[in-house]
Amino acid sequence: MVNGNLHVDDHVGELLSGFVDGELTQQQRQLVSLHCNGCAECMEKLLELRELRERISKANLSEVGEDKWREAMDDSTVKTSRNIGWLMFIAGLLAIVGIGVFVFLFDDSISVAVKLIMIAIYGGLATLLFSVLRQRLIERKTDKYKDVEI
Ligand SMILES: [Zn+2]
């Protein structure tokens, strides 16, 4: 340090982003460009910052990217509401079946044999429903994989 002011021999790292953004005073700009002409390290940083800045502004301007993002949002919203619909449907179904089974099992006017047969039929139906749902979930996962690979 020769004096209290910024010296050309000091690295200008903290001024570089201001230089790229055009926020520096005339004096500071001169200092940065003078320094970068003689310092490969700061010149490289400056070029990196400029490239980064360009990429960010391009990304912000890209309407195609924004549309795709919105599309993806809509898609996931639809999927989520569909999943909630399925959940509500299944929950309601289970509640009705549960109440039905409860009433049915404690009805003394129905013989045990009939009860067992009904349990077998509804148990079988429930198992089928469960396996179909499971298959659907597996297929959805596989679809995701396919999308990623393409
Ligand atoms: Zn430097």
Tab-separated table of N, CA and C and ligand atoms in Angstrom:
chain	number	residue	atom	x	y	z
A	1	MET	N	0.839	-1.211	0.000
A	1	MET	CA	0.000	0.000	0.000
A	1	MET	C	0.872	1.260	0.000
A	2	VAL	N	0.754	2.056	-1.021
A	2	VAL	CA	1.537	3.284	-1.101
A	2	VAL	C	0.789	4.411	-0.379
A	3	ASN	N	-0.547	4.476	-0.650
A	3	ASN	CA	-1.358	5.466	0.067
A	3	ASN	C	-2.703	4.861	0.447
A	4	GLY	N	-3.602	5.667	0.970
A	4	GLY	CA	-4.888	5.172	1.452
A	4	GLY	C	-5.847	4.798	0.336
A	5	ASN	N	-5.651	5.301	-0.869
A	5	ASN	CA	-6.568	5.016	-1.980
A	5	ASN	C	-6.330	3.612	-2.534
A	6	LEU	N	-7.309	3.153	-3.339
A	6	LEU	CA	-7.134	1.858	-3.991
A	6	LEU	C	-5.950	1.934	-4.943
A	7	HIS	N	-5.098	0.967	-4.883
A	7	HIS	CA	-3.895	0.962	-5.705
A	7	HIS	C	-4.049	-0.040	-6.834
A	8	VAL	N	-3.471	0.255	-7.963
A	8	VAL	CA	-3.582	-0.606	-9.145
A	8	VAL	C	-2.997	-1.992	-8.872
A	9	ASP	N	-2.053	-2.069	-7.984
A	9	ASP	CA	-1.401	-3.354	-7.706
A	9	ASP	C	-2.254	-4.273	-6.827
A	10	ASP	N	-3.287	-3.722	-6.171
A	10	ASP	CA	-4.159	-4.566	-5.355
A	10	ASP	C	-5.176	-5.266	-6.249
A	11	HIS	N	-5.528	-6.475	-5.878
A	11	HIS	CA	-6.563	-7.185	-6.626
A	11	HIS	C	-7.901	-6.472	-6.473
A	12	VAL	N	-8.721	-6.529	-7.518
A	12	VAL	CA	-9.968	-5.756	-7.523
A	12	VAL	C	-11.205	-6.653	-7.417
A	13	GLY	N	-10.994	-7.850	-6.837
A	13	GLY	CA	-12.068	-8.847	-6.751
A	13	GLY	C	-13.428	-8.299	-6.367
A	14	GLU	N	-13.455	-7.461	-5.308
A	14	GLU	CA	-14.749	-6.993	-4.809
A	14	GLU	C	-15.388	-5.937	-5.714
A	15	LEU	N	-14.571	-5.380	-6.637
A	15	LEU	CA	-15.125	-4.365	-7.545
A	15	LEU	C	-15.649	-4.981	-8.850
A	16	LEU	N	-15.287	-6.256	-9.095
A	16	LEU	CA	-15.578	-6.844	-10.408
A	16	LEU	C	-17.083	-6.941	-10.698
A	17	SER	N	-17.860	-7.377	-9.699
A	17	SER	CA	-19.301	-7.525	-9.956
A	17	SER	C	-19.949	-6.170	-10.197
A	18	GLY	N	-19.452	-5.150	-9.480
A	18	GLY	CA	-19.938	-3.793	-9.708
A	18	GLY	C	-19.567	-3.303	-11.100
A	19	PHE	N	-18.392	-3.716	-11.551
A	19	PHE	CA	-17.936	-3.359	-12.894
A	19	PHE	C	-18.863	-3.968	-13.952
A	20	VAL	N	-19.195	-5.252	-13.761
A	20	VAL	CA	-20.075	-5.945	-14.707
A	20	VAL	C	-21.478	-5.327	-14.689
A	21	ASP	N	-21.938	-4.964	-13.490
A	21	ASP	CA	-23.278	-4.378	-13.365
A	21	ASP	C	-23.331	-2.903	-13.740
A	22	GLY	N	-22.160	-2.290	-13.954
A	22	GLY	CA	-22.131	-0.866	-14.304
A	22	GLY	C	-22.472	0.025	-13.130
A	23	GLU	N	-22.076	-0.403	-11.909
A	23	GLU	CA	-22.406	0.373	-10.718
A	23	GLU	C	-21.226	1.182	-10.192
A	24	LEU	N	-20.105	1.153	-10.902
A	24	LEU	CA	-18.891	1.812	-10.387
A	24	LEU	C	-18.787	3.253	-10.873
A	25	THR	N	-18.015	4.023	-10.141
A	25	THR	CA	-17.702	5.386	-10.582
A	25	THR	C	-16.673	5.300	-11.709
A	26	GLN	N	-16.541	6.416	-12.426
A	26	GLN	CA	-15.575	6.483	-13.530
A	26	GLN	C	-14.176	6.085	-13.041
A	27	GLN	N	-13.814	6.588	-11.869
A	27	GLN	CA	-12.486	6.325	-11.310
A	27	GLN	C	-12.301	4.836	-11.016
A	28	GLN	N	-13.348	4.240	-10.447
A	28	GLN	CA	-13.266	2.815	-10.102
A	28	GLN	C	-13.192	1.958	-11.368
A	29	ARG	N	-13.956	2.358	-12.389
A	29	ARG	CA	-13.947	1.603	-13.643
A	29	ARG	C	-12.555	1.600	-14.260
A	30	GLN	N	-11.927	2.775	-14.231
A	30	GLN	CA	-10.583	2.894	-14.782
A	30	GLN	C	-9.620	1.990	-14.015
A	31	LEU	N	-9.751	1.995	-12.709
A	31	LEU	CA	-8.893	1.178	-11.853
A	31	LEU	C	-9.040	-0.298	-12.206
A	32	VAL	N	-10.305	-0.740	-12.354
A	32	VAL	CA	-10.567	-2.158	-12.638
A	32	VAL	C	-9.984	-2.542	-13.994
A	33	SER	N	-10.247	-1.716	-15.011
A	33	SER	CA	-9.761	-2.093	-16.345
A	33	SER	C	-8.241	-2.032	-16.408
A	34	LEU	N	-7.657	-1.060	-15.723
A	34	LEU	CA	-6.191	-0.981	-15.671
A	34	LEU	C	-5.617	-2.230	-15.011
A	35	HIS	N	-6.212	-2.607	-13.889
A	35	HIS	CA	-5.714	-3.746	-13.139
A	35	HIS	C	-5.875	-5.045	-13.949
A	36	CYS	N	-7.059	-5.197	-14.570
A	36	CYS	CA	-7.332	-6.442	-15.296
A	36	CYS	C	-6.409	-6.590	-16.514
A	37	ASN	N	-5.981	-5.483	-17.087
A	37	ASN	CA	-5.044	-5.573	-18.210
A	37	ASN	C	-3.723	-6.192	-17.785
A	38	GLY	N	-3.376	-6.025	-16.514
A	38	GLY	CA	-2.092	-6.534	-16.050
A	38	GLY	C	-2.209	-7.743	-15.135
A	39	CYS	N	-3.443	-8.180	-14.837
A	39	CYS	CA	-3.621	-9.275	-13.877
A	39	CYS	C	-4.541	-10.342	-14.473
A	40	ALA	N	-3.922	-11.475	-14.828
A	40	ALA	CA	-4.690	-12.548	-15.472
A	40	ALA	C	-5.767	-13.091	-14.531
A	41	GLU	N	-5.463	-13.122	-13.251
A	41	GLU	CA	-6.374	-13.699	-12.270
A	41	GLU	C	-7.702	-12.929	-12.222
A	42	CYS	N	-7.585	-11.596	-12.143
A	42	CYS	CA	-8.783	-10.765	-12.063
A	42	CYS	C	-9.495	-10.704	-13.417
A	43	MET	N	-8.710	-10.751	-14.499
A	43	MET	CA	-9.311	-10.756	-15.831
A	43	MET	C	-10.188	-11.992	-16.006
A	44	GLU	N	-9.682	-13.117	-15.522
A	44	GLU	CA	-10.438	-14.365	-15.630
A	44	GLU	C	-11.735	-14.282	-14.829
A	45	LYS	N	-11.623	-13.719	-13.626
A	45	LYS	CA	-12.804	-13.547	-12.772
A	45	LYS	C	-13.829	-12.650	-13.459
A	46	LEU	N	-13.326	-11.597	-14.082
A	46	LEU	CA	-14.204	-10.640	-14.768
A	46	LEU	C	-14.964	-11.331	-15.899
A	47	LEU	N	-14.226	-12.122	-16.697
A	47	LEU	CA	-14.869	-12.827	-17.813
A	47	LEU	C	-15.903	-13.824	-17.299
A	48	GLU	N	-15.575	-14.512	-16.209
A	48	GLU	CA	-16.500	-15.477	-15.606
A	48	GLU	C	-17.779	-14.784	-15.164
A	49	LEU	N	-17.624	-13.641	-14.493
A	49	LEU	CA	-18.774	-12.865	-14.006
A	49	LEU	C	-19.646	-12.408	-15.162
A	50	ARG	N	-18.984	-11.964	-16.241
A	50	ARG	CA	-19.730	-11.481	-17.397
A	50	ARG	C	-20.548	-12.611	-18.017
A	51	GLU	N	-19.916	-13.772	-18.129
A	51	GLU	CA	-20.581	-14.926	-18.732
A	51	GLU	C	-21.787	-15.338	-17.880
A	52	LEU	N	-21.552	-15.354	-16.571
A	52	LEU	CA	-22.607	-15.726	-15.622
A	52	LEU	C	-23.783	-14.757	-15.744
A	53	ARG	N	-23.461	-13.453	-15.783
A	53	ARG	CA	-24.486	-12.409	-15.883
A	53	ARG	C	-25.311	-12.595	-17.159
A	54	GLU	N	-24.613	-12.889	-18.255
A	54	GLU	CA	-25.286	-13.088	-19.537
A	54	GLU	C	-26.240	-14.277	-19.471
A	55	ARG	N	-25.727	-15.362	-18.860
A	55	ARG	CA	-26.541	-16.575	-18.780
A	55	ARG	C	-27.796	-16.324	-17.953
A	56	ILE	N	-27.662	-15.575	-16.853
A	56	ILE	CA	-28.808	-15.283	-15.985
A	56	ILE	C	-29.846	-14.447	-16.734
A	57	SER	N	-29.383	-13.411	-17.464
A	57	SER	CA	-30.350	-12.549	-18.157
A	57	SER	C	-31.035	-13.311	-19.282
A	58	LYS	N	-30.293	-14.230	-19.924
A	58	LYS	CA	-30.893	-15.065	-20.970
A	58	LYS	C	-31.966	-15.960	-20.371
A	59	ALA	N	-31.652	-16.551	-19.215
A	59	ALA	CA	-32.607	-17.458	-18.556
A	59	ALA	C	-33.868	-16.701	-18.164
A	60	ASN	N	-33.700	-15.449	-17.712
A	60	ASN	CA	-34.863	-14.642	-17.314
A	60	ASN	C	-35.717	-14.277	-18.517
A	61	LEU	N	-35.063	-14.044	-19.658
A	61	LEU	CA	-35.804	-13.617	-20.834
A	61	LEU	C	-36.494	-14.779	-21.537
A	62	SER	N	-35.996	-16.003	-21.273
A	62	SER	CA	-36.503	-17.155	-22.011
A	62	SER	C	-37.946	-17.459	-21.639
A	63	GLU	N	-38.874	-17.137	-22.550
A	63	GLU	CA	-40.284	-17.391	-22.277
A	63	GLU	C	-40.621	-18.861	-22.431
A	64	VAL	N	-39.871	-19.534	-23.308
A	64	VAL	CA	-40.104	-20.960	-23.524
A	64	VAL	C	-39.873	-21.711	-22.219
A	65	GLY	N	-38.786	-21.380	-21.539
A	65	GLY	CA	-38.468	-22.029	-20.275
A	65	GLY	C	-39.564	-21.796	-19.259
A	66	GLU	N	-40.063	-20.555	-19.214
A	66	GLU	CA	-41.108	-20.203	-18.273
A	66	GLU	C	-42.381	-21.001	-18.563
A	67	ASP	N	-42.725	-21.109	-19.846
A	67	ASP	CA	-43.912	-21.870	-20.227
A	67	ASP	C	-43.785	-23.323	-19.805
A	68	LYS	N	-42.607	-23.866	-20.015
A	68	LYS	CA	-42.393	-25.271	-19.654
A	68	LYS	C	-42.564	-25.455	-18.168
A	69	TRP	N	-42.044	-24.482	-17.433
A	69	TRP	CA	-42.138	-24.540	-15.974
A	69	TRP	C	-43.599	-24.502	-15.550
A	70	ARG	N	-44.359	-23.600	-16.188
A	70	ARG	CA	-45.784	-23.469	-15.864
A	70	ARG	C	-46.526	-24.754	-16.214
A	71	GLU	N	-46.157	-25.311	-17.355
A	71	GLU	CA	-46.764	-26.560	-17.815
A	71	GLU	C	-46.542	-27.665	-16.785
A	72	ALA	N	-45.312	-27.735	-16.310
A	72	ALA	CA	-44.972	-28.757	-15.325
A	72	ALA	C	-45.776	-28.542	-14.053
A	73	MET	N	-45.941	-27.274	-13.652
A	73	MET	CA	-46.726	-26.954	-12.463
A	73	MET	C	-48.162	-27.442	-12.636
A	74	ASP	N	-48.772	-27.088	-13.779
A	74	ASP	CA	-50.147	-27.498	-14.044
A	74	ASP	C	-50.270	-29.014	-14.003
A	75	ASP	N	-49.296	-29.674	-14.617
A	75	ASP	CA	-49.313	-31.125	-14.694
A	75	ASP	C	-49.308	-31.729	-13.296
A	76	SER	N	-48.429	-31.208	-12.434
A	76	SER	CA	-48.336	-31.775	-11.089
A	76	SER	C	-49.571	-31.427	-10.275
A	77	THR	N	-50.168	-30.252	-10.547
A	77	THR	CA	-51.393	-29.875	-9.847
A	77	THR	C	-52.522	-30.838	-10.200
A	78	VAL	N	-52.624	-31.145	-11.506
A	78	VAL	CA	-53.642	-32.085	-11.963
A	78	VAL	C	-53.426	-33.445	-11.307
A	79	LYS	N	-52.174	-33.880	-11.291
A	79	LYS	CA	-51.858	-35.190	-10.709
A	79	LYS	C	-52.212	-35.218	-9.238
A	80	THR	N	-51.874	-34.139	-8.527
A	80	THR	CA	-52.134	-34.080	-7.090
A	80	THR	C	-53.625	-34.134	-6.811
A	81	SER	N	-54.412	-33.341	-7.575
A	81	SER	CA	-55.853	-33.328	-7.321
A	81	SER	C	-56.467	-34.676	-7.672
A	82	ARG	N	-55.895	-35.321	-8.712
A	82	ARG	CA	-56.398	-36.644	-9.074
A	82	ARG	C	-56.108	-37.633	-7.954
A	83	ASN	N	-54.905	-37.529	-7.390
A	83	ASN	CA	-54.540	-38.413	-6.286
A	83	ASN	C	-55.441	-38.191	-5.084
A	84	ILE	N	-55.738	-36.917	-4.792
A	84	ILE	CA	-56.621	-36.600	-3.665
A	84	ILE	C	-58.014	-37.174	-3.926
A	85	GLY	N	-58.470	-37.045	-5.176
A	85	GLY	CA	-59.764	-37.601	-5.557
A	85	GLY	C	-59.824	-39.095	-5.304
A	86	TRP	N	-58.753	-39.776	-5.751
A	86	TRP	CA	-58.669	-41.221	-5.532
A	86	TRP	C	-58.694	-41.549	-4.041
A	87	LEU	N	-57.913	-40.800	-3.262
A	87	LEU	CA	-57.823	-41.050	-1.818
A	87	LEU	C	-59.188	-40.908	-1.152
A	88	MET	N	-59.904	-39.813	-1.513
A	88	MET	CA	-61.223	-39.565	-0.923
A	88	MET	C	-62.187	-40.678	-1.304
A	89	PHE	N	-62.128	-41.071	-2.575
A	89	PHE	CA	-63.005	-42.136	-3.064
A	89	PHE	C	-62.754	-43.427	-2.291
A	90	ILE	N	-61.483	-43.786	-2.170
A	90	ILE	CA	-61.131	-45.035	-1.489
A	90	ILE	C	-61.477	-44.966	-0.007
A	91	ALA	N	-61.223	-43.795	0.613
A	91	ALA	CA	-61.528	-43.636	2.041
A	91	ALA	C	-63.024	-43.796	2.276
A	92	GLY	N	-63.840	-43.148	1.409
A	92	GLY	CA	-65.291	-43.261	1.533
A	92	GLY	C	-65.755	-44.692	1.349
A	93	LEU	N	-65.177	-45.348	0.344
A	93	LEU	CA	-65.515	-46.744	0.045
A	93	LEU	C	-65.198	-47.634	1.241
A	94	LEU	N	-63.990	-47.414	1.800
A	94	LEU	CA	-63.558	-48.218	2.947
A	94	LEU	C	-64.493	-47.999	4.141
A	95	ALA	N	-64.931	-46.743	4.348
A	95	ALA	CA	-65.821	-46.436	5.466
A	95	ALA	C	-67.132	-47.185	5.308
A	96	ILE	N	-67.709	-47.133	4.105
A	96	ILE	CA	-68.981	-47.809	3.845
A	96	ILE	C	-68.834	-49.316	4.023
A	97	VAL	N	-67.756	-49.866	3.433
A	97	VAL	CA	-67.511	-51.306	3.532
A	97	VAL	C	-67.303	-51.696	4.994
A	98	GLY	N	-66.531	-50.852	5.716
A	98	GLY	CA	-66.252	-51.132	7.129
A	98	GLY	C	-67.533	-51.188	7.939
A	99	ILE	N	-68.397	-50.178	7.754
A	99	ILE	CA	-69.678	-50.137	8.475
A	99	ILE	C	-70.527	-51.346	8.092
A	100	GLY	N	-70.564	-51.632	6.778
A	100	GLY	CA	-71.336	-52.776	6.271
A	100	GLY	C	-70.870	-54.075	6.897
A	101	VAL	N	-69.536	-54.260	6.917
A	101	VAL	CA	-68.969	-55.490	7.479
A	101	VAL	C	-69.294	-55.599	8.957
A	102	PHE	N	-69.158	-54.486	9.661
A	102	PHE	CA	-69.419	-54.462	11.102
A	102	PHE	C	-70.862	-54.882	11.393
A	103	VAL	N	-71.808	-54.208	10.698
A	103	VAL	CA	-73.226	-54.506	10.891
A	103	VAL	C	-73.504	-55.961	10.523
A	104	PHE	N	-72.926	-56.379	9.421
A	104	PHE	CA	-73.146	-57.727	8.885
A	104	PHE	C	-72.638	-58.794	9.852
A	105	LEU	N	-71.417	-58.608	10.378
A	105	LEU	CA	-70.793	-59.610	11.243
A	105	LEU	C	-71.532	-59.758	12.572
A	106	PHE	N	-72.163	-58.653	13.042
A	106	PHE	CA	-72.823	-58.716	14.334
A	106	PHE	C	-74.332	-58.935	14.207
A	107	ASP	N	-74.757	-59.260	12.973
A	107	ASP	CA	-76.174	-59.570	12.762
A	107	ASP	C	-76.377	-61.060	13.029
A	108	ASP	N	-77.089	-61.371	14.092
A	108	ASP	CA	-77.246	-62.761	14.503
A	108	ASP	C	-78.179	-63.554	13.598
A	109	SER	N	-78.986	-62.857	12.789
A	109	SER	CA	-79.930	-63.565	11.932
A	109	SER	C	-79.244	-64.165	10.703
A	110	ILE	N	-77.961	-63.805	10.466
A	110	ILE	CA	-77.234	-64.379	9.318
A	110	ILE	C	-76.324	-65.502	9.832
A	111	SER	N	-76.372	-66.647	9.166
A	111	SER	CA	-75.590	-67.789	9.640
A	111	SER	C	-74.095	-67.574	9.400
A	112	VAL	N	-73.280	-68.291	10.179
A	112	VAL	CA	-71.826	-68.151	10.109
A	112	VAL	C	-71.316	-68.524	8.721
A	113	ALA	N	-71.916	-69.556	8.121
A	113	ALA	CA	-71.475	-70.004	6.792
A	113	ALA	C	-71.628	-68.881	5.768
A	114	VAL	N	-72.800	-68.220	5.780
A	114	VAL	CA	-73.037	-67.103	4.851
A	114	VAL	C	-72.043	-65.978	5.118
A	115	LYS	N	-71.795	-65.723	6.409
A	115	LYS	CA	-70.840	-64.682	6.772
A	115	LYS	C	-69.464	-64.993	6.185
A	116	LEU	N	-69.028	-66.231	6.313
A	116	LEU	CA	-67.708	-66.626	5.811
A	116	LEU	C	-67.631	-66.454	4.289
A	117	ILE	N	-68.744	-66.859	3.619
A	117	ILE	CA	-68.764	-66.729	2.159
A	117	ILE	C	-68.670	-65.255	1.754
A	118	MET	N	-69.469	-64.412	2.457
A	118	MET	CA	-69.451	-62.981	2.150
A	118	MET	C	-68.072	-62.383	2.423
A	119	ILE	N	-67.442	-62.812	3.533
A	119	ILE	CA	-66.092	-62.323	3.852
A	119	ILE	C	-65.127	-62.710	2.736
A	120	ALA	N	-65.263	-63.948	2.245
A	120	ALA	CA	-64.376	-64.412	1.161
A	120	ALA	C	-64.563	-63.545	-0.085
A	121	ILE	N	-65.841	-63.280	-0.441
A	121	ILE	CA	-66.126	-62.497	-1.647
A	121	ILE	C	-65.581	-61.068	-1.505
A	122	TYR	N	-65.921	-60.406	-0.391
A	122	TYR	CA	-65.486	-59.011	-0.223
A	122	TYR	C	-63.979	-58.906	0.025
A	123	GLY	N	-63.457	-59.936	0.751
A	123	GLY	CA	-61.998	-59.975	0.949
A	123	GLY	C	-61.288	-60.103	-0.380
A	124	GLY	N	-61.830	-60.967	-1.239
A	124	GLY	CA	-61.248	-61.149	-2.567
A	124	GLY	C	-61.310	-59.875	-3.384
A	125	LEU	N	-62.485	-59.203	-3.332
A	125	LEU	CA	-62.655	-57.936	-4.054
A	125	LEU	C	-61.656	-56.890	-3.568
A	126	ALA	N	-61.511	-56.796	-2.255
A	126	ALA	CA	-60.593	-55.817	-1.682
A	126	ALA	C	-59.164	-56.108	-2.120
A	127	THR	N	-58.796	-57.387	-2.126
A	127	THR	CA	-57.449	-57.782	-2.534
A	127	THR	C	-57.207	-57.416	-3.997
A	128	LEU	N	-58.239	-57.670	-4.836
A	128	LEU	CA	-58.137	-57.332	-6.256
A	128	LEU	C	-57.936	-55.830	-6.436
A	129	LEU	N	-58.768	-55.048	-5.727
A	129	LEU	CA	-58.691	-53.590	-5.812
A	129	LEU	C	-57.301	-53.120	-5.405
A	130	PHE	N	-56.793	-53.691	-4.318
A	130	PHE	CA	-55.484	-53.316	-3.808
A	130	PHE	C	-54.397	-53.623	-4.836
A	131	SER	N	-54.479	-54.824	-5.450
A	131	SER	CA	-53.429	-55.214	-6.396
A	131	SER	C	-53.488	-54.351	-7.657
A	132	VAL	N	-54.729	-53.963	-8.067
A	132	VAL	CA	-54.860	-53.068	-9.226
A	132	VAL	C	-54.213	-51.713	-8.930
A	133	LEU	N	-54.503	-51.186	-7.730
A	133	LEU	CA	-53.918	-49.901	-7.327
A	133	LEU	C	-52.400	-49.978	-7.282
A	134	ARG	N	-51.912	-51.071	-6.743
A	134	ARG	CA	-50.466	-51.268	-6.634
A	134	ARG	C	-49.832	-51.305	-8.022
A	135	GLN	N	-50.515	-52.020	-8.929
A	135	GLN	CA	-50.028	-52.115	-10.313
A	135	GLN	C	-49.963	-50.728	-10.945
A	136	ARG	N	-50.997	-49.934	-10.697
A	136	ARG	CA	-51.055	-48.568	-11.243
A	136	ARG	C	-49.894	-47.729	-10.742
A	137	LEU	N	-49.598	-47.857	-9.457
A	137	LEU	CA	-48.502	-47.089	-8.867
A	137	LEU	C	-47.170	-47.509	-9.491
A	138	ILE	N	-46.993	-48.820	-9.680
A	138	ILE	CA	-45.756	-49.326	-10.273
A	138	ILE	C	-45.623	-48.818	-11.701
A	139	GLU	N	-46.741	-48.867	-12.454
A	139	GLU	CA	-46.722	-48.383	-13.838
A	139	GLU	C	-46.352	-46.916	-13.899
A	140	ARG	N	-46.894	-46.125	-12.958
A	140	ARG	CA	-46.599	-44.686	-12.954
A	140	ARG	C	-45.106	-44.447	-12.718
A	141	LYS	N	-44.524	-45.215	-11.810
A	141	LYS	CA	-43.089	-45.098	-11.553
A	141	LYS	C	-42.290	-45.447	-12.796
A	142	THR	N	-42.705	-46.521	-13.492
A	142	THR	CA	-41.997	-46.948	-14.697
A	142	THR	C	-42.091	-45.873	-15.775
A	143	ASP	N	-43.280	-45.236	-15.877
A	143	ASP	CA	-43.462	-44.146	-16.843
A	143	ASP	C	-42.484	-43.018	-16.581
A	144	LYS	N	-42.311	-42.696	-15.299
A	144	LYS	CA	-41.373	-41.635	-14.930
A	144	LYS	C	-39.978	-41.984	-15.427
A	145	TYR	N	-39.598	-43.242	-15.236
A	145	TYR	CA	-38.272	-43.674	-15.674
A	145	TYR	C	-38.129	-43.515	-17.174
A	146	LYS	N	-39.186	-43.893	-17.906
A	146	LYS	CA	-39.166	-43.786	-19.369
A	146	LYS	C	-38.947	-42.334	-19.787
A	147	ASP	N	-39.676	-41.430	-19.141
A	147	ASP	CA	-39.550	-40.010	-19.456
A	147	ASP	C	-38.114	-39.539	-19.267
A	148	VAL	N	-37.515	-39.963	-18.175
A	148	VAL	CA	-36.152	-39.532	-17.866
A	148	VAL	C	-35.191	-40.052	-18.921
A	149	GLU	N	-35.384	-41.300	-19.329
A	149	GLU	CA	-34.449	-41.890	-20.301
A	149	GLU	C	-34.540	-41.212	-21.662
A	150	ILE	N	-35.732	-40.806	-22.076
A	150	ILE	CA	-35.885	-40.107	-23.351
A	150	ILE	C	-35.294	-38.717	-23.211
B	1	ZN	ZN	-5.749	-8.994	-9.729
